[in-house]
Each structure stands twice: as structure tokens, then as C-alpha cells.
Amino acid sequence: MEIIKNGKNEKPLIRVEKLSKHFGVTIALNEVSFEIPKGVICGLVGENGSGKSTFASIFAGIIEETKGEIYFEDKLWKPCDVLEAQKNGVAMIVQETGTIENITVAENIFLGQEMLFSNGLFISRKKMFAAAQEILDDLEISSFRADTPTHRLDMQGRKLVEIAKAMYWKPKVFTVDETTTVLSHTGRQLLYSLMKKLTNNGTTVIFISHDLEELEEQCDIISVLRDGEFVGTLKREEFDTDRLKQMMIGRNLEGNYYHADDEGYSDEVVLRAENITTLEDLLCFNIELHKGEVLGIGGLSDCGMHTLGKALFGAEKVLDGKVNLGDGTVIDNTKTAVEHKMGYMSKNRDKESLALNATVKENIVSIAHDVNRMFGPIISFKKEAGYAKKQIKDLSIKCASPNHLVSTLSGGNKQKIVFGKWMGVDSQIIIMDCPTRGVDIGVKAAMYKLIYDMKKSGKSILLISEELPELIGMSDRIIIMRDGEISAEIQRSEGFNEQKLIDAMI
């Protein structure tokens, strides 16, 4: 494929020919063939499980293909590992965490390259920190320094470290896999600016995202995968949201899949926080959640909303004040929360909501001991098997079997498992922190329907989200947080709009 960019006729930098990847009986890529020109931002889009991350991981040397070829700069491309790919100009920001916690930012940036700073038998940490700091300064990353221990950083900070690490290699191809979902507005603007700068200097950016509006704004071309097969590529002048949706899912999808009705909620309070204070973020904070309510919580990334979700579930220590249910039960630990039919879906899905090295079944039944008990402490394996199969069927979880390892599943199917854990035990209150992060529009639509169905059945949802359309579309009431306090509280009946919410955030 050739396109005109900056007045030049750009030839393919990457050529993919009949590329396939099998994970056991699961076919992730099926004889995919397409091309990516030099010096463009190429969006790569498709539903969860379409093969986007699989292709990117093969190209970056993380996994091997089953068959087929990739040509890079007209040469057969088959890196033996990530380091070889990086040395030859291919860098990738992975979808989940790609840093090591117990070392510094500088040590993460130069992981595997420490000998660059050797001084005889020793490594000069001073030189390493100086080199890393220079990269951070060039990227205008000022929220932490090169000698900062990585475990002190939030998810956004760690992604910025990964970006800095990628830039050290001066990549010819820079792949960004579902990174913007954990970045604040400032972080996103930094990444967008970097991508434009790179392409202006001849680097190709492969940009994987489920946000179609973001893709249309940032990309020069968009290539679509569906069920492991290549569907087609659109040039900028051909971009159309409805057309992209149809290409992704193979059918027309209704544009409005949010909760559009103002049905209200009960006056009954099911969860209350009274003057709670945490070590960080929250100071004398008060909030109430009602029966049958979807309460949206929004704000900038450091406003305290993620800490609030953990504190309400007993996963964050409350130094003062208390969290209690409508019947007066005090929630000060997660065991009490789960016993009283509360659920919590973490923003950091892979680390805090799932056991990646366990099976689909083991994850789904992990909190369902009471449901699957035979007598006394004895668990019925037969009940567990039926229970897991029901959740897999009801939520359309794509897996080879209940014994499929969760680590091999797409982001959307992982999130369905998290939903299944809490829905299976009939949780009455569920705290959802960015529940649709990293999932495609089809899975989003299914999750929004689940949330709406739960609301209609009298369940209560605390929806923490960084996506304004999601908050506006799904919430009965929205609370905007700023600096650990409530900046605004708006009812659906008063009318939601993005500008009003943004003004409250900043």
C-alpha cells in the first residue's frame, strides 16, 4: 500500500504475508497479509481477540509466529527476542505493566544495558541516572526523576517509564498497545505529540486502541482485524466511525448503547462513607450510594477516585471515619465486604482482579465457595464445573475450555471473567473502577447492558471512570472529585454535559 505523506510517496516499511499464530486450538491470527508504510501513524483496531496484540507481539520479538512471514525494510524479520528487536529499531509499549517494581526508573529504562555504564568491575549508577534523566527531560516528563523507585509510581507513571525506555532505542517502529487508557489528559497529549514528532522524522507508529475517535484524530491510516483475519485499511480521507464499527464486528452496531432513560433510584442508602480519611488522597470524605443507582465518579487521574473505590471495599486502610452498609455493618476489610455481597473490579485488572497463571474456571469460582459447597467445608467439583460453564456461556467468554489459562486471553475476555466472578455470587453492590478499560466496542456494549440490567434489578453500582461519555451515558448521578474532595455533584435530571464536568475537574 502506498500513501502520500508530506508530499512524498511512501512505500511499505513492513510487509506481512500469510502470518498465522496458534495457541493450542485457538487461532489468534489466520494467514494475515497487509502492509504498513514508513513515517505514518497506523491505527490497528479490532474487537478483543481479533489478533492486534498478537501481531504486535510477534513483530516486537515477544512471541513467535506459527507460520508466515514479516518483512521489515525489505528483509525477512524474525527477531529471536525483544532485545534483538529493540537493537534493530523496533520498540513496543505493552498493554499491561512492562516495568519492574523494585528497581529505579533509570534501572528500568536501561534494563539489560547496564554495561553501558560500567566502570571496571562496577556500574556507575550516577552516569546511568544522568542518562535516564536526560531522556525524561527530553520527553518533558517532570512528575518523577530517574532515581525514583518504580514501586512509588502509579500506572500512568510506569507507562511513561516504558515510553522513555522505548525512546532510548531511537526506534524505526514504535508500537503503542492500549496505552492511552491509563494516561491522564496531560499524559495523552505528551504521547500524541511524541507520535507526531516521530513520524515527522520518518518513524512508523503502530497505534492500537479501542477508542475510535482517538484513532481517527491521530492516525494517517487505520487497519482492521476481525477474528484473526485482515479486513482492510482505510486512509484518513476514508475514515468513518460507522464504517469502522461495521468492519470490526461484521455487522451494524447501534450508535447509542448507553443507559438513556432517567428511571431514578431508591431513597434507600446501601453504602455510606462518613468523614473517611486515608493515608493519601482522601480527607474527611463523605458519600452515599443508593439502591438501584449507578453513581458515577470522575476526575483527573490524581483526584483520589481510585483510592475511594478501594477504601469503600475495605482494600485501602481508613485512618479516620468509617464505611458502612445500610444496615450499619462496618466495612473495614475485603473479607467483610465480600461476605456482605459487595464486589470490586480494579482498574489494574491483571494485578488486582485476576490470577493470570490460573485457569478461567479457577478465577471464576475463586469467591464462590459458599455457592459450590457440598456440606461443611467440602466443595463440590461438579458444582464448580457447572458454575464456571454457566458464567462462560452467559457472558460469551471466548476460551478453548474452562481450563484455559487466563494469561492467554484478550483484555475483553479477561474483563468478562471479572464481571462473572461478582455476578455469579449475586453481588448487590459492585464498585467498578474503569470497567471498560482496554475492551472493544462490542464488549463495551455488552458490559453497559449488564450494568443497566443490574441497576434495573435493584443492584447498586459505583462507576469510577476516566471516560466522560461513559459517565454521562451510564450514570444516574455524577460526582466529580478534585484534590480528594467533591468538586461537583450533578443529577441526570439536571442534565449532563462534558464542559460542565471538565470545568469541575480543573
PDB file of N, CA and C in Angstrom, residues 239-287:
ATOM      1  N   PHE A 239     -11.905   7.769   6.593  1.00  0.00           N
ATOM      2  CA  PHE A 239     -12.316   7.467   7.967  1.00  0.00           C
ATOM      3  C   PHE A 239     -13.799   7.753   8.172  1.00  0.00           C
ATOM      4  N   ASP A 240     -14.486   6.803   8.754  1.00  0.00           N
ATOM      5  CA  ASP A 240     -15.905   6.948   9.093  1.00  0.00           C
ATOM      6  C   ASP A 240     -16.190   5.992  10.250  1.00  0.00           C
ATOM      7  N   THR A 241     -16.685   6.519  11.353  1.00  0.00           N
ATOM      8  CA  THR A 241     -16.851   5.717  12.567  1.00  0.00           C
ATOM      9  C   THR A 241     -17.763   4.522  12.346  1.00  0.00           C
ATOM     10  N   ASP A 242     -18.895   4.743  11.693  1.00  0.00           N
ATOM     11  CA  ASP A 242     -19.835   3.639  11.473  1.00  0.00           C
ATOM     12  C   ASP A 242     -19.226   2.578  10.568  1.00  0.00           C
ATOM     13  N   ARG A 243     -18.463   3.016   9.574  1.00  0.00           N
ATOM     14  CA  ARG A 243     -17.818   2.056   8.675  1.00  0.00           C
ATOM     15  C   ARG A 243     -16.776   1.227   9.435  1.00  0.00           C
ATOM     16  N   LEU A 244     -16.005   1.869  10.308  1.00  0.00           N
ATOM     17  CA  LEU A 244     -15.022   1.147  11.110  1.00  0.00           C
ATOM     18  C   LEU A 244     -15.690   0.122  12.021  1.00  0.00           C
ATOM     19  N   LYS A 245     -16.786   0.520  12.649  1.00  0.00           N
ATOM     20  CA  LYS A 245     -17.511  -0.408  13.521  1.00  0.00           C
ATOM     21  C   LYS A 245     -17.985  -1.624  12.737  1.00  0.00           C
ATOM     22  N   GLN A 246     -18.527  -1.375  11.554  1.00  0.00           N
ATOM     23  CA  GLN A 246     -19.033  -2.478  10.730  1.00  0.00           C
ATOM     24  C   GLN A 246     -17.895  -3.400  10.310  1.00  0.00           C
ATOM     25  N   MET A 247     -16.742  -2.822   9.972  1.00  0.00           N
ATOM     26  CA  MET A 247     -15.581  -3.635   9.599  1.00  0.00           C
ATOM     27  C   MET A 247     -15.086  -4.468  10.779  1.00  0.00           C
ATOM     28  N   MET A 248     -15.139  -3.888  11.979  1.00  0.00           N
ATOM     29  CA  MET A 248     -14.640  -4.573  13.166  1.00  0.00           C
ATOM     30  C   MET A 248     -15.495  -5.760  13.577  1.00  0.00           C
ATOM     31  N   ILE A 249     -16.813  -5.578  13.528  1.00  0.00           N
ATOM     32  CA  ILE A 249     -17.690  -6.617  14.084  1.00  0.00           C
ATOM     33  C   ILE A 249     -18.466  -7.379  13.014  1.00  0.00           C
ATOM     34  N   GLY A 250     -18.371  -6.932  11.749  1.00  0.00           N
ATOM     35  CA  GLY A 250     -19.011  -7.663  10.672  1.00  0.00           C
ATOM     36  C   GLY A 250     -20.506  -7.464  10.584  1.00  0.00           C
ATOM     37  N   ARG A 251     -20.994  -6.461  11.332  1.00  0.00           N
ATOM     38  CA  ARG A 251     -22.428  -6.163  11.310  1.00  0.00           C
ATOM     39  C   ARG A 251     -22.589  -4.723  11.764  1.00  0.00           C
ATOM     40  N   ASN A 252     -23.767  -4.169  11.555  1.00  0.00           N
ATOM     41  CA  ASN A 252     -24.020  -2.813  12.012  1.00  0.00           C
ATOM     42  C   ASN A 252     -24.266  -2.826  13.514  1.00  0.00           C
ATOM     43  N   LEU A 253     -23.723  -1.827  14.203  1.00  0.00           N
ATOM     44  CA  LEU A 253     -23.898  -1.698  15.647  1.00  0.00           C
ATOM     45  C   LEU A 253     -24.586  -0.375  15.922  1.00  0.00           C
ATOM     46  N   GLU A 254     -25.636  -0.422  16.707  1.00  0.00           N
ATOM     47  CA  GLU A 254     -26.348   0.808  17.025  1.00  0.00           C
ATOM     48  C   GLU A 254     -25.408   1.781  17.720  1.00  0.00           C
ATOM     49  N   GLY A 255     -25.453   3.044  17.310  1.00  0.00           N
ATOM     50  CA  GLY A 255     -24.533   4.043  17.839  1.00  0.00           C
ATOM     51  C   GLY A 255     -24.723   4.327  19.316  1.00  0.00           C
ATOM     52  N   ASN A 256     -25.961   4.341  19.814  1.00  0.00           N
ATOM     53  CA  ASN A 256     -26.212   4.692  21.205  1.00  0.00           C
ATOM     54  C   ASN A 256     -26.442   3.435  22.021  1.00  0.00           C
ATOM     55  N   TYR A 257     -25.440   3.022  22.783  1.00  0.00           N
ATOM     56  CA  TYR A 257     -25.619   1.830  23.612  1.00  0.00           C
ATOM     57  C   TYR A 257     -25.527   2.152  25.091  1.00  0.00           C
ATOM     58  N   TYR A 258     -25.691   3.429  25.434  1.00  0.00           N
ATOM     59  CA  TYR A 258     -25.664   3.828  26.833  1.00  0.00           C
ATOM     60  C   TYR A 258     -27.049   3.703  27.471  1.00  0.00           C
ATOM     61  N   HIS A 259     -27.065   3.910  28.782  1.00  0.00           N
ATOM     62  CA  HIS A 259     -28.298   3.959  29.557  1.00  0.00           C
ATOM     63  C   HIS A 259     -28.917   5.328  29.304  1.00  0.00           C
ATOM     64  N   ALA A 260     -29.988   5.374  28.509  1.00  0.00           N
ATOM     65  CA  ALA A 260     -30.519   6.656  28.063  1.00  0.00           C
ATOM     66  C   ALA A 260     -31.706   7.138  28.895  1.00  0.00           C
ATOM     67  N   ASP A 261     -32.303   6.268  29.694  1.00  0.00           N
ATOM     68  CA  ASP A 261     -33.528   6.624  30.415  1.00  0.00           C
ATOM     69  C   ASP A 261     -33.215   7.188  31.798  1.00  0.00           C
ATOM     70  N   ASP A 262     -34.036   8.092  32.257  1.00  0.00           N
ATOM     71  CA  ASP A 262     -33.912   8.643  33.600  1.00  0.00           C
ATOM     72  C   ASP A 262     -34.949   7.951  34.486  1.00  0.00           C
ATOM     73  N   GLU A 263     -34.607   6.737  34.918  1.00  0.00           N
ATOM     74  CA  GLU A 263     -35.558   5.944  35.704  1.00  0.00           C
ATOM     75  C   GLU A 263     -35.435   6.196  37.198  1.00  0.00           C
ATOM     76  N   GLY A 264     -34.405   6.950  37.594  1.00  0.00           N
ATOM     77  CA  GLY A 264     -34.238   7.246  39.007  1.00  0.00           C
ATOM     78  C   GLY A 264     -33.738   6.049  39.798  1.00  0.00           C
ATOM     79  N   TYR A 265     -33.759   6.178  41.116  1.00  0.00           N
ATOM     80  CA  TYR A 265     -33.278   5.128  42.010  1.00  0.00           C
ATOM     81  C   TYR A 265     -33.944   5.309  43.363  1.00  0.00           C
ATOM     82  N   SER A 266     -33.782   4.333  44.225  1.00  0.00           N
ATOM     83  CA  SER A 266     -34.440   4.330  45.530  1.00  0.00           C
ATOM     84  C   SER A 266     -33.807   5.350  46.477  1.00  0.00           C
ATOM     85  N   ASP A 267     -34.567   5.785  47.467  1.00  0.00           N
ATOM     86  CA  ASP A 267     -34.025   6.654  48.522  1.00  0.00           C
ATOM     87  C   ASP A 267     -33.187   5.852  49.510  1.00  0.00           C
ATOM     88  N   GLU A 268     -33.309   4.523  49.469  1.00  0.00           N
ATOM     89  CA  GLU A 268     -32.595   3.678  50.429  1.00  0.00           C
ATOM     90  C   GLU A 268     -31.090   3.735  50.199  1.00  0.00           C
ATOM     91  N   VAL A 269     -30.336   4.070  51.238  1.00  0.00           N
ATOM     92  CA  VAL A 269     -28.883   4.121  51.167  1.00  0.00           C
ATOM     93  C   VAL A 269     -28.320   2.742  51.490  1.00  0.00           C
ATOM     94  N   VAL A 270     -27.517   2.191  50.578  1.00  0.00           N
ATOM     95  CA  VAL A 270     -26.966   0.853  50.793  1.00  0.00           C
ATOM     96  C   VAL A 270     -25.492   0.887  51.201  1.00  0.00           C
ATOM     97  N   LEU A 271     -24.824   2.005  50.912  1.00  0.00           N
ATOM     98  CA  LEU A 271     -23.408   2.138  51.263  1.00  0.00           C
ATOM     99  C   LEU A 271     -23.128   3.604  51.574  1.00  0.00           C
ATOM    100  N   ARG A 272     -22.425   3.822  52.694  1.00  0.00           N
ATOM    101  CA  ARG A 272     -22.174   5.204  53.123  1.00  0.00           C
ATOM    102  C   ARG A 272     -20.744   5.338  53.643  1.00  0.00           C
ATOM    103  N   ALA A 273     -20.069   6.391  53.239  1.00  0.00           N
ATOM    104  CA  ALA A 273     -18.767   6.740  53.812  1.00  0.00           C
ATOM    105  C   ALA A 273     -18.932   8.024  54.599  1.00  0.00           C
ATOM    106  N   GLU A 274     -18.496   7.979  55.855  1.00  0.00           N
ATOM    107  CA  GLU A 274     -18.658   9.131  56.731  1.00  0.00           C
ATOM    108  C   GLU A 274     -17.302   9.672  57.165  1.00  0.00           C
ATOM    109  N   ASN A 275     -16.943  10.831  56.627  1.00  0.00           N
ATOM    110  CA  ASN A 275     -15.713  11.530  57.026  1.00  0.00           C
ATOM    111  C   ASN A 275     -14.472  10.647  56.947  1.00  0.00           C
ATOM    112  N   ILE A 276     -14.348   9.868  55.866  1.00  0.00           N
ATOM    113  CA  ILE A 276     -13.206   8.952  55.797  1.00  0.00           C
ATOM    114  C   ILE A 276     -11.936   9.685  55.353  1.00  0.00           C
ATOM    115  N   THR A 277     -10.847   9.307  55.991  1.00  0.00           N
ATOM    116  CA  THR A 277      -9.527   9.844  55.681  1.00  0.00           C
ATOM    117  C   THR A 277      -8.581   8.675  55.444  1.00  0.00           C
ATOM    118  N   THR A 278      -7.819   8.751  54.363  1.00  0.00           N
ATOM    119  CA  THR A 278      -6.837   7.709  54.064  1.00  0.00           C
ATOM    120  C   THR A 278      -5.437   8.315  54.117  1.00  0.00           C
ATOM    121  N   LEU A 279      -4.434   7.441  54.065  1.00  0.00           N
ATOM    122  CA  LEU A 279      -3.053   7.912  54.132  1.00  0.00           C
ATOM    123  C   LEU A 279      -2.761   8.907  53.018  1.00  0.00           C
ATOM    124  N   GLU A 280      -3.327   8.648  51.838  1.00  0.00           N
ATOM    125  CA  GLU A 280      -3.185   9.556  50.710  1.00  0.00           C
ATOM    126  C   GLU A 280      -4.556   9.833  50.106  1.00  0.00           C
ATOM    127  N   ASP A 281      -4.722  10.977  49.526  1.00  0.00           N
ATOM    128  CA  ASP A 281      -5.851  11.342  48.663  1.00  0.00           C
ATOM    129  C   ASP A 281      -7.121  11.807  49.357  1.00  0.00           C
ATOM    130  N   LEU A 282      -7.621  11.089  50.384  1.00  0.00           N
ATOM    131  CA  LEU A 282      -8.939  11.414  50.940  1.00  0.00           C
ATOM    132  C   LEU A 282      -8.821  12.041  52.323  1.00  0.00           C
ATOM    133  N   LEU A 283      -9.591  13.123  52.550  1.00  0.00           N
ATOM    134  CA  LEU A 283      -9.606  13.794  53.839  1.00  0.00           C
ATOM    135  C   LEU A 283     -11.049  14.148  54.194  1.00  0.00           C
ATOM    136  N   CYS A 284     -11.583  13.493  55.243  1.00  0.00           N
ATOM    137  CA  CYS A 284     -12.959  13.740  55.710  1.00  0.00           C
ATOM    138  C   CYS A 284     -13.959  13.676  54.550  1.00  0.00           C
ATOM    139  N   PHE A 285     -13.909  12.593  53.803  1.00  0.00           N
ATOM    140  CA  PHE A 285     -14.724  12.447  52.596  1.00  0.00           C
ATOM    141  C   PHE A 285     -16.050  11.759  52.927  1.00  0.00           C
ATOM    142  N   ASN A 286     -17.150  12.283  52.351  1.00  0.00           N
ATOM    143  CA  ASN A 286     -18.484  11.722  52.576  1.00  0.00           C
ATOM    144  C   ASN A 286     -19.136  11.370  51.242  1.00  0.00           C
ATOM    145  N   ILE A 287     -19.823  10.231  51.239  1.00  0.00           N
ATOM    146  CA  ILE A 287     -20.527   9.824  50.015  1.00  0.00           C
ATOM    147  C   ILE A 287     -21.601   8.802  50.375  1.00  0.00           C
TER     148      ILE A 287
END
